[in-house]
Amino acid sequence: MSDAVPSDAALVVEDLRTWFLRGDATVKAIDGLDLRIDRNETVALVGESGCGKSMTGLSIMGLVPSGGQIVSGRILLDGRDLTRLTDREMERVRGRDVSMVFQEPMTSLNPLMTIGEQIMEVLRYHLGHTSDQAKRGAEQLLSLVGFARPRRLIGEYPHRLSGGMRQRVMIAIALACEPRLVIADEPTTALDVTIQAQILELLQELSQRVRSAILLITHDLAVVSEVADRVVVMYAGQAVESAPTDRLFDNPCHPYTRGLLDCIPAIEGPVTRLRSIAGSVPRPDALPPGCRFAPRCPVAFDRCPLAVPRMIEVEPEHQVRCYLFDGEPGSEGSPSGDPPA
Amino acid sequence: MSKPLLSVRGLSMTFPIRAGVFQRTRGHVYAVSDVSFDLRRGGTLGIVGESGSGKSTLGKCVIRLVEPTAGTVVFDGRDVTHLREPELRRSIRSRIQMVFQDPFSSLNPRQSLQSIVEEPLHVHHRLERTERAAYAADLIERVGLDPARRDRKPHEFSGGQRQRIAIARALALRPELIIADEPVSALDVSVQAQIMNLLDDLQREFGLTYVFISHDLSVVRHASEDVAVMYLGRLMELASRDSLFADYRHPYTQALMSAVPSVRRVGARRRSRVVLSGEMPDSSDPPGGCVFHTRCPYARDRCRTEVPAVHDIAENHRIACHFPIE
């Protein structure tokens, strides 16, 4: 999949590794991630805390925190490799071609600037708008995200707005330049459930209109099931399963995905004791050998701790990183290749 | 119903807003208004609501971390609403315990696991030193932690393990009632299930009674026998779990239910929802009449002027609405 990039892909991530070198320890936050998002598509990146999903967003944005670096892999946005851009070039890309909506809008909005100034700044910097154009653009964007009186809001400071309103402003800023890709990192986690529903509907509706691809980063499988076209489940820095949303929920294959689905208390049906996954996510500086889920996996067998399994296609567009589905012995140098039960 | 362990009547909590040099009162926040319920021994009452609904303040009133401004809290047949120290400590603090959302900020980072769990025994002057150590080790094991790690500090444990520590500490004095305020909200789903199962086991083993506060309807449904839905400080609906989830009658409950994303409704993906417009009003300036009328899709004139009283609508099913959903 590394050669010709299909023309309908907005984003292709290939074998991405983002590592942090700390003394003699190597923290492999992302360790061999492949990801593809088509135009108009919403792909959800799901996983528990520490699985590397937020770091994926930051890697694409060129915002890896200090101490970390992309040690290998490519990030192709419309065929252009972002990992090769200079800081200067990346500044032009960020906000114009790819933008981000964070979990807590209060910390990502500037508290000293009015809402209007923050939107207008983006329009002036990236699109070269004049002040008048930028002001009109800001008003349009604010009404697009559902504010009834945008003109009044333009002079307000962020602290005067509620969490849900701030998140609307963040979405307005993210969509200002009609980017190729919007990365939404837990956009509704800090919001109440009735507001969450409003924001999710807004994001979907607008991305359709602006024709941006969306990478939705979340820990919440239920949110995913409602808005995503495709789901990538991450565990300990790697994708472990990838499938169209319906297929993932109808036929989850990886034991981790199944475990996650079993953990969620249901809103209807009989109330039974919850199933849980034993143990907890491994620390990225102390990853187990072989399959990273093996120590917690209820169906692990002798092959699992020996080498990292490869991604296997179980049905069209549905891949899983698990030896249960890998009939071929010896893949990726596994010495003992007992076929799975 | 036999005599309830906890009985709350007409409870209100109003905080003054003070401002300026002289800290004059500029207004009031109506955190909890006129809430009543009973909770049987060994039962679990779930309290669900969004931020600003007053659910946490209600919990704090029960354990008397704050003193309510009106109403009564009767615990095990005794009015504890206005108890003072040392009586408060003797009769409330050891019998009612609280578990918070974020175990990291509620645990002293310098204390070891063992001393965290032992501390309540100290304060309440129970047991000799060696007995204390054995008792603590027992509790640590009971909540699923390794007693061999008793000298470790909180930061050396994961989020789920820290919540286990907080639970062990809450259990140290063998309380009868535990108020759990968003006990699993900060945890990953796989760990959330572990902690909910632990709470369930402990309830059976020790005959505990829970007030389980959460913003998450699915979690509350799993944990509770009865469920109270709160909005802007007021009780909207209170019913047994099954009638609330299968046969809710309040428009706010309906909106909450339909807003919950769910993985189980595969066929109904991208269904239309009752999406509430607007946001919860400011609790220092609650709307007149029914507090929900500004966002209620069915609101009529009467809702804007007259506060609906909480009334029985079926057996063990109470509601505060002039026009319940049929």
CSV table of C-alpha atoms in Angstrom, one decimal, chain A:
chain,number,residue,atom,x,y,z
A,1,MET,CA,0.0,0.0,0.0
A,2,SER,CA,3.1,2.2,0.1
A,3,ASP,CA,3.4,3.2,-3.6
A,4,ALA,CA,0.5,4.8,-5.5
A,5,VAL,CA,-1.7,6.7,-3.1
A,6,PRO,CA,-5.3,6.4,-4.2
A,7,SER,CA,-6.6,9.7,-5.3
A,8,ASP,CA,-9.7,9.7,-3.0
A,9,ALA,CA,-7.5,9.5,0.1
A,10,ALA,CA,-7.3,12.7,2.1
A,11,LEU,CA,-4.9,11.3,4.6
A,12,VAL,CA,-2.6,8.3,4.5
A,13,VAL,CA,-0.4,7.4,7.5
A,14,GLU,CA,2.1,4.7,6.9
A,15,ASP,CA,4.1,2.8,9.5
A,16,LEU,CA,4.2,5.8,11.8
A,17,ARG,CA,6.5,5.6,14.8
A,18,THR,CA,6.6,8.5,17.3
A,19,TRP,CA,9.0,7.7,20.1
A,20,PHE,CA,10.3,9.5,23.2
A,21,LEU,CA,13.9,8.9,24.2
A,22,ARG,CA,14.2,9.3,27.9
A,23,GLY,CA,17.7,8.4,29.2
A,24,ASP,CA,18.1,4.8,28.3
A,25,ALA,CA,14.3,4.2,28.1
A,26,THR,CA,12.5,4.4,24.8
A,27,VAL,CA,8.8,5.3,25.1
A,28,LYS,CA,7.1,4.0,22.0
A,29,ALA,CA,4.0,6.1,22.0
A,30,ILE,CA,3.1,5.2,18.5
A,31,ASP,CA,4.8,2.1,17.0
A,32,GLY,CA,3.9,1.3,13.5
A,33,LEU,CA,0.5,2.8,12.8
A,34,ASP,CA,-1.2,2.7,9.4
A,35,LEU,CA,-4.2,4.8,8.8
A,36,ARG,CA,-6.2,6.0,5.8
A,37,ILE,CA,-9.0,8.5,5.6
A,38,ASP,CA,-10.9,9.2,2.4
A,39,ARG,CA,-12.5,12.5,1.5
A,40,ASN,CA,-15.8,13.0,3.2
A,41,GLU,CA,-15.1,10.2,5.5
A,42,THR,CA,-15.2,10.1,9.3
A,43,VAL,CA,-12.7,7.7,10.8
A,44,ALA,CA,-12.7,7.1,14.6
A,45,LEU,CA,-9.5,6.3,16.4
A,46,VAL,CA,-10.6,4.5,19.6
A,47,GLY,CA,-8.7,3.3,22.6
A,48,GLU,CA,-8.1,3.7,26.3
A,49,SER,CA,-5.8,6.3,27.8
A,50,GLY,CA,-2.2,5.8,27.0
A,51,CYS,CA,-2.9,3.9,23.7
A,52,GLY,CA,-1.3,6.6,21.6
A,53,LYS,CA,-4.5,8.0,20.0
A,54,SER,CA,-3.9,11.6,21.0
A,55,MET,CA,-0.2,11.4,20.0
A,56,THR,CA,-1.4,10.3,16.6
A,57,GLY,CA,-3.3,13.6,16.2
A,58,LEU,CA,-0.4,15.6,17.5
A,59,SER,CA,2.0,13.8,15.1
A,60,ILE,CA,-0.2,14.6,12.1
A,61,MET,CA,-0.4,18.3,13.2
A,62,GLY,CA,3.4,18.4,13.6
A,63,LEU,CA,3.0,19.2,17.3
A,64,VAL,CA,4.8,16.3,19.0
A,65,PRO,CA,5.9,17.5,22.4
A,66,SER,CA,9.6,18.1,23.1
A,67,GLY,CA,11.5,14.9,23.8
A,68,GLY,CA,9.5,13.0,21.2
A,69,GLN,CA,10.0,12.6,17.5
A,70,ILE,CA,8.7,10.9,14.5
A,71,VAL,CA,11.4,8.3,14.0
A,72,SER,CA,9.9,6.6,10.9
A,73,GLY,CA,6.9,6.6,8.6
A,74,ARG,CA,5.1,9.0,6.3
A,75,ILE,CA,2.0,11.2,6.8
A,76,LEU,CA,0.6,12.0,3.5
A,77,LEU,CA,-2.0,14.8,3.3
A,78,ASP,CA,-3.3,14.9,-0.3
A,79,GLY,CA,-0.2,13.1,-1.3
A,80,ARG,CA,2.2,15.5,0.4
A,81,ASP,CA,4.4,14.1,3.1
A,82,LEU,CA,4.0,16.3,6.2
A,83,THR,CA,7.0,14.7,8.0
A,84,ARG,CA,9.3,16.3,5.4
A,85,LEU,CA,8.1,19.8,5.8
A,86,THR,CA,10.0,22.5,7.5
A,87,ASP,CA,8.5,24.2,10.6
A,88,ARG,CA,7.7,27.2,8.5
A,89,GLU,CA,5.9,25.2,5.8
A,90,MET,CA,4.1,23.2,8.5
A,91,GLU,CA,2.8,26.5,10.0
A,92,ARG,CA,1.0,27.2,6.7
A,93,VAL,CA,-0.5,23.8,6.6
A,94,ARG,CA,-1.8,23.8,10.2
A,95,GLY,CA,-5.1,25.6,10.4
A,96,ARG,CA,-5.5,25.7,6.6
A,97,ASP,CA,-5.2,22.2,5.4
A,98,VAL,CA,-5.5,20.3,8.7
A,99,SER,CA,-7.0,21.7,11.9
A,100,MET,CA,-7.8,20.4,15.3
A,101,VAL,CA,-10.6,20.6,17.9
A,102,PHE,CA,-9.5,19.7,21.4
A,103,GLN,CA,-11.3,18.3,24.4
A,104,GLU,CA,-11.2,21.4,26.5
A,105,PRO,CA,-11.8,24.5,24.4
A,106,MET,CA,-11.0,26.8,27.3
A,107,THR,CA,-7.4,25.9,27.2
A,108,SER,CA,-7.1,26.1,23.5
A,109,LEU,CA,-8.8,29.5,23.1
A,110,ASN,CA,-6.8,32.6,24.0
A,111,PRO,CA,-8.5,34.1,27.1
A,112,LEU,CA,-7.2,37.6,26.2
A,113,MET,CA,-8.6,37.8,22.7
A,114,THR,CA,-12.2,38.1,21.7
A,115,ILE,CA,-14.0,35.3,19.9
A,116,GLY,CA,-14.1,37.5,16.8
A,117,GLU,CA,-10.4,38.3,16.8
A,118,GLN,CA,-9.5,34.6,17.1
A,119,ILE,CA,-11.5,33.6,14.1
A,120,MET,CA,-10.5,36.6,12.1
A,121,GLU,CA,-6.8,35.9,12.8
A,122,VAL,CA,-7.1,32.6,11.1
A,123,LEU,CA,-8.9,34.0,8.0
A,124,ARG,CA,-6.3,36.8,7.7
A,125,TYR,CA,-3.3,34.6,8.1
A,126,HIS,CA,-4.3,31.7,6.0
A,127,LEU,CA,-6.6,33.2,3.4
A,128,GLY,CA,-5.3,36.7,3.2
A,129,HIS,CA,-8.6,38.3,4.1
A,130,THR,CA,-8.8,42.0,4.7
A,131,SER,CA,-10.2,43.1,8.1
A,132,ASP,CA,-13.7,43.6,6.6
A,133,GLN,CA,-13.7,40.3,4.8
A,134,ALA,CA,-12.5,38.6,7.9
A,135,LYS,CA,-15.2,40.2,10.0
A,136,ARG,CA,-17.9,39.1,7.6
A,137,GLY,CA,-16.3,35.6,7.4
A,138,ALA,CA,-16.3,35.3,11.2
A,139,GLU,CA,-20.0,36.3,11.4
A,140,GLN,CA,-20.8,33.7,8.8
A,141,LEU,CA,-18.8,31.0,10.5
A,142,LEU,CA,-20.5,31.7,13.9
A,143,SER,CA,-23.9,31.5,12.4
A,144,LEU,CA,-22.9,28.3,10.6
A,145,VAL,CA,-22.1,26.7,14.0
A,146,GLY,CA,-25.5,27.7,15.3
A,147,PHE,CA,-25.2,31.1,17.0
A,148,ALA,CA,-28.3,33.1,16.5
A,149,ARG,CA,-26.7,36.5,17.0
A,150,PRO,CA,-23.1,36.2,15.7
A,151,ARG,CA,-22.5,39.9,15.7
A,152,ARG,CA,-23.0,40.2,19.4
A,153,LEU,CA,-20.7,37.2,20.1
A,154,ILE,CA,-17.8,38.6,18.1
A,155,GLY,CA,-16.8,41.0,20.9
A,156,GLU,CA,-17.1,38.5,23.7
A,157,TYR,CA,-14.3,36.8,25.6
A,158,PRO,CA,-14.1,33.0,25.9
A,159,HIS,CA,-14.7,32.9,29.6
A,160,ARG,CA,-18.2,34.4,29.1
A,161,LEU,CA,-19.3,31.3,27.1
A,162,SER,CA,-20.4,27.9,28.4
A,163,GLY,CA,-18.4,24.8,27.5
A,164,GLY,CA,-20.7,23.8,24.7
A,165,MET,CA,-20.6,27.3,23.2
A,166,ARG,CA,-16.8,27.4,23.3
A,167,GLN,CA,-16.7,24.1,21.5
A,168,ARG,CA,-18.9,25.6,18.8
A,169,VAL,CA,-16.4,28.4,18.5
A,170,MET,CA,-13.5,25.9,18.2
A,171,ILE,CA,-15.4,24.1,15.5
A,172,ALA,CA,-15.9,27.5,13.7
A,173,ILE,CA,-12.2,28.1,13.9
A,174,ALA,CA,-11.3,24.6,12.8
A,175,LEU,CA,-13.5,24.9,9.7
A,176,ALA,CA,-12.6,28.5,8.8
A,177,CYS,CA,-10.3,27.5,5.9
A,178,GLU,CA,-12.4,24.5,4.8
A,179,PRO,CA,-9.5,22.1,5.6
A,180,ARG,CA,-8.9,18.7,4.1
A,181,LEU,CA,-8.8,17.1,7.5
A,182,VAL,CA,-10.3,18.0,10.9
A,183,ILE,CA,-8.8,16.2,13.8
A,184,ALA,CA,-11.3,16.2,16.7
A,185,ASP,CA,-9.7,14.9,19.9
A,186,GLU,CA,-12.4,13.9,22.4
A,187,PRO,CA,-14.5,16.9,21.3
A,188,THR,CA,-17.4,16.0,23.5
A,189,THR,CA,-15.8,14.4,26.5
A,190,ALA,CA,-16.0,17.5,28.7
A,191,LEU,CA,-19.6,18.2,27.7
A,192,ASP,CA,-22.9,17.2,29.2
A,193,VAL,CA,-24.7,14.5,27.3
A,194,THR,CA,-27.5,16.8,25.9
A,195,ILE,CA,-24.8,19.2,24.7
A,196,GLN,CA,-22.7,16.3,23.4
A,197,ALA,CA,-25.5,15.3,21.1
A,198,GLN,CA,-25.7,18.9,19.7
A,199,ILE,CA,-22.0,19.1,19.0
A,200,LEU,CA,-21.8,15.7,17.3
A,201,GLU,CA,-24.6,16.5,15.0
A,202,LEU,CA,-23.0,19.9,14.2
A,203,LEU,CA,-19.6,18.3,13.4
A,204,GLN,CA,-21.2,15.8,11.1
A,205,GLU,CA,-23.4,18.2,9.3
A,206,LEU,CA,-20.6,20.7,8.8
A,207,SER,CA,-18.0,18.3,7.6
A,208,GLN,CA,-20.5,17.2,5.0
A,209,ARG,CA,-21.0,20.7,3.9
A,210,VAL,CA,-17.3,21.7,3.9
A,211,ARG,CA,-16.3,18.2,2.6
A,212,SER,CA,-13.6,17.8,5.2
A,213,ALA,CA,-12.4,14.4,6.3
A,214,ILE,CA,-12.7,13.9,10.0
A,215,LEU,CA,-10.4,12.0,12.3
A,216,LEU,CA,-12.4,11.5,15.5
A,217,ILE,CA,-10.2,10.6,18.5
A,218,THR,CA,-12.2,9.2,21.4
A,219,HIS,CA,-12.4,6.6,24.2
A,220,ASP,CA,-16.1,6.3,23.8
A,221,LEU,CA,-17.2,3.5,21.6
A,222,ALA,CA,-20.8,4.5,21.8
A,223,VAL,CA,-20.1,7.9,20.3
A,224,VAL,CA,-18.2,6.1,17.5
A,225,SER,CA,-21.1,3.9,16.7
A,226,GLU,CA,-23.2,6.9,16.0
A,227,VAL,CA,-21.0,9.1,13.9
A,228,ALA,CA,-18.0,7.2,12.3
A,229,ASP,CA,-17.9,5.5,9.0
A,230,ARG,CA,-14.8,3.5,9.9
A,231,VAL,CA,-13.2,2.6,13.2
A,232,VAL,CA,-9.6,1.9,14.1
A,233,VAL,CA,-9.0,0.4,17.5
A,234,MET,CA,-5.7,1.3,19.0
A,235,TYR,CA,-3.8,-0.5,21.8
A,236,ALA,CA,-0.4,0.3,23.2
A,237,GLY,CA,0.7,2.4,20.2
A,238,GLN,CA,-0.6,0.1,17.4
A,239,ALA,CA,-3.8,-0.4,15.5
A,240,VAL,CA,-5.2,-3.8,16.5
A,241,GLU,CA,-8.4,-3.7,14.4
A,242,SER,CA,-9.8,-1.7,11.6
A,243,ALA,CA,-13.2,-2.0,10.0
A,244,PRO,CA,-16.3,-0.2,8.7
A,245,THR,CA,-18.3,0.8,11.8
A,246,ASP,CA,-21.2,-1.6,11.3
A,247,ARG,CA,-18.9,-4.5,10.7
A,248,LEU,CA,-16.8,-3.7,13.8
A,249,PHE,CA,-19.9,-3.7,16.0
A,250,ASP,CA,-21.5,-6.7,14.3
A,251,ASN,CA,-18.4,-8.8,14.1
A,252,PRO,CA,-15.7,-7.6,16.5
A,253,CYS,CA,-12.7,-9.9,16.0
A,254,HIS,CA,-9.8,-8.8,18.2
A,255,PRO,CA,-10.1,-10.0,21.8
A,256,TYR,CA,-9.4,-6.4,23.0
A,257,THR,CA,-12.2,-5.0,20.8
A,258,ARG,CA,-14.6,-7.6,22.1
A,259,GLY,CA,-13.5,-7.0,25.7
A,260,LEU,CA,-14.1,-3.2,25.3
A,261,LEU,CA,-17.6,-3.8,23.9
A,262,ASP,CA,-18.4,-6.2,26.8
A,263,CYS,CA,-17.4,-3.7,29.4
A,264,ILE,CA,-19.9,-1.0,28.4
A,265,PRO,CA,-23.0,-1.0,30.6
A,266,ALA,CA,-26.0,-1.1,28.3
A,267,ILE,CA,-28.8,1.5,28.4
A,268,GLU,CA,-31.4,-1.2,27.6
A,269,GLY,CA,-31.8,-5.0,27.9
A,270,PRO,CA,-31.3,-7.1,31.0
A,271,VAL,CA,-28.9,-5.8,33.6
A,272,THR,CA,-26.2,-8.4,34.2
A,273,ARG,CA,-22.8,-8.3,35.9
A,274,LEU,CA,-20.4,-6.4,33.7
A,275,ARG,CA,-17.5,-8.2,32.1
A,276,SER,CA,-14.2,-6.5,32.5
A,277,ILE,CA,-10.7,-6.9,31.0
A,278,ALA,CA,-8.2,-8.0,33.7
A,279,GLY,CA,-5.3,-5.8,34.4
A,280,SER,CA,-4.6,-2.5,32.8
A,281,VAL,CA,-3.0,-0.9,29.7
A,282,PRO,CA,0.8,-1.5,29.7
A,283,ARG,CA,3.1,1.6,30.2
A,284,PRO,CA,4.6,2.6,26.9
A,285,ASP,CA,8.1,2.3,28.3
A,286,ALA,CA,7.5,-1.3,29.5
A,287,LEU,CA,5.7,-3.0,26.6
A,288,PRO,CA,5.3,-6.7,26.8
A,289,PRO,CA,7.0,-8.8,24.1
A,290,GLY,CA,5.0,-10.1,21.2
A,291,CYS,CA,1.3,-9.2,21.1
A,292,ARG,CA,0.9,-6.3,23.4
A,293,PHE,CA,-2.5,-7.4,24.6
A,294,ALA,CA,-1.4,-11.0,25.4
A,295,PRO,CA,-0.9,-10.5,29.1
A,296,ARG,CA,-4.6,-9.4,29.5
A,297,CYS,CA,-6.0,-11.6,26.7
A,298,PRO,CA,-8.4,-14.3,27.8
A,299,VAL,CA,-7.6,-16.4,24.7
A,300,ALA,CA,-3.9,-15.9,24.5
A,301,PHE,CA,-1.9,-19.0,23.5
A,302,ASP,CA,1.8,-19.9,23.3
A,303,ARG,CA,2.5,-18.1,20.1
A,304,CYS,CA,1.2,-14.7,21.3
A,305,PRO,CA,4.2,-13.5,23.4
A,306,LEU,CA,6.8,-14.5,20.8
A,307,ALA,CA,6.3,-11.8,18.1
A,308,VAL,CA,4.0,-8.9,17.3
A,309,PRO,CA,1.3,-10.3,15.0
A,310,ARG,CA,0.7,-8.6,11.7
A,311,MET,CA,-2.6,-7.1,10.4
A,312,ILE,CA,-4.7,-9.9,8.8
A,313,GLU,CA,-7.6,-9.2,6.5
A,314,VAL,CA,-10.5,-11.2,7.9
A,315,GLU,CA,-13.1,-9.8,5.4
A,316,PRO,CA,-12.9,-6.9,2.9
A,317,GLU,CA,-11.8,-3.7,4.6
A,318,HIS,CA,-11.7,-5.5,8.0
A,319,GLN,CA,-8.2,-6.1,9.4
A,320,VAL,CA,-7.2,-7.5,12.8
A,321,ARG,CA,-3.8,-7.9,14.5
A,322,CYS,CA,-4.3,-11.3,16.1
A,323,TYR,CA,-2.8,-14.8,15.7
A,324,LEU,CA,-6.3,-16.3,16.1
A,325,PHE,CA,-6.9,-15.2,12.5
A,326,ASP,CA,-3.4,-15.8,11.1
A,327,GLY,CA,-3.3,-19.3,9.6
A,328,GLU,CA,0.2,-18.9,8.2
A,329,PRO,CA,2.9,-19.9,10.7
A,330,GLY,CA,6.1,-18.0,10.9
A,331,SER,CA,4.8,-14.6,10.0
A,332,GLU,CA,7.1,-11.7,11.1
A,333,GLY,CA,9.7,-14.2,12.3
A,334,SER,CA,7.6,-16.1,14.8
A,335,PRO,CA,9.7,-19.3,15.5
A,336,SER,CA,6.9,-21.5,16.6
A,337,GLY,CA,3.8,-21.4,14.5
A,338,ASP,CA,1.1,-23.6,16.0
A,339,PRO,CA,-2.1,-22.9,14.1
A,340,PRO,CA,-4.7,-21.3,16.2
A,341,ALA,CA,-7.6,-23.3,17.6
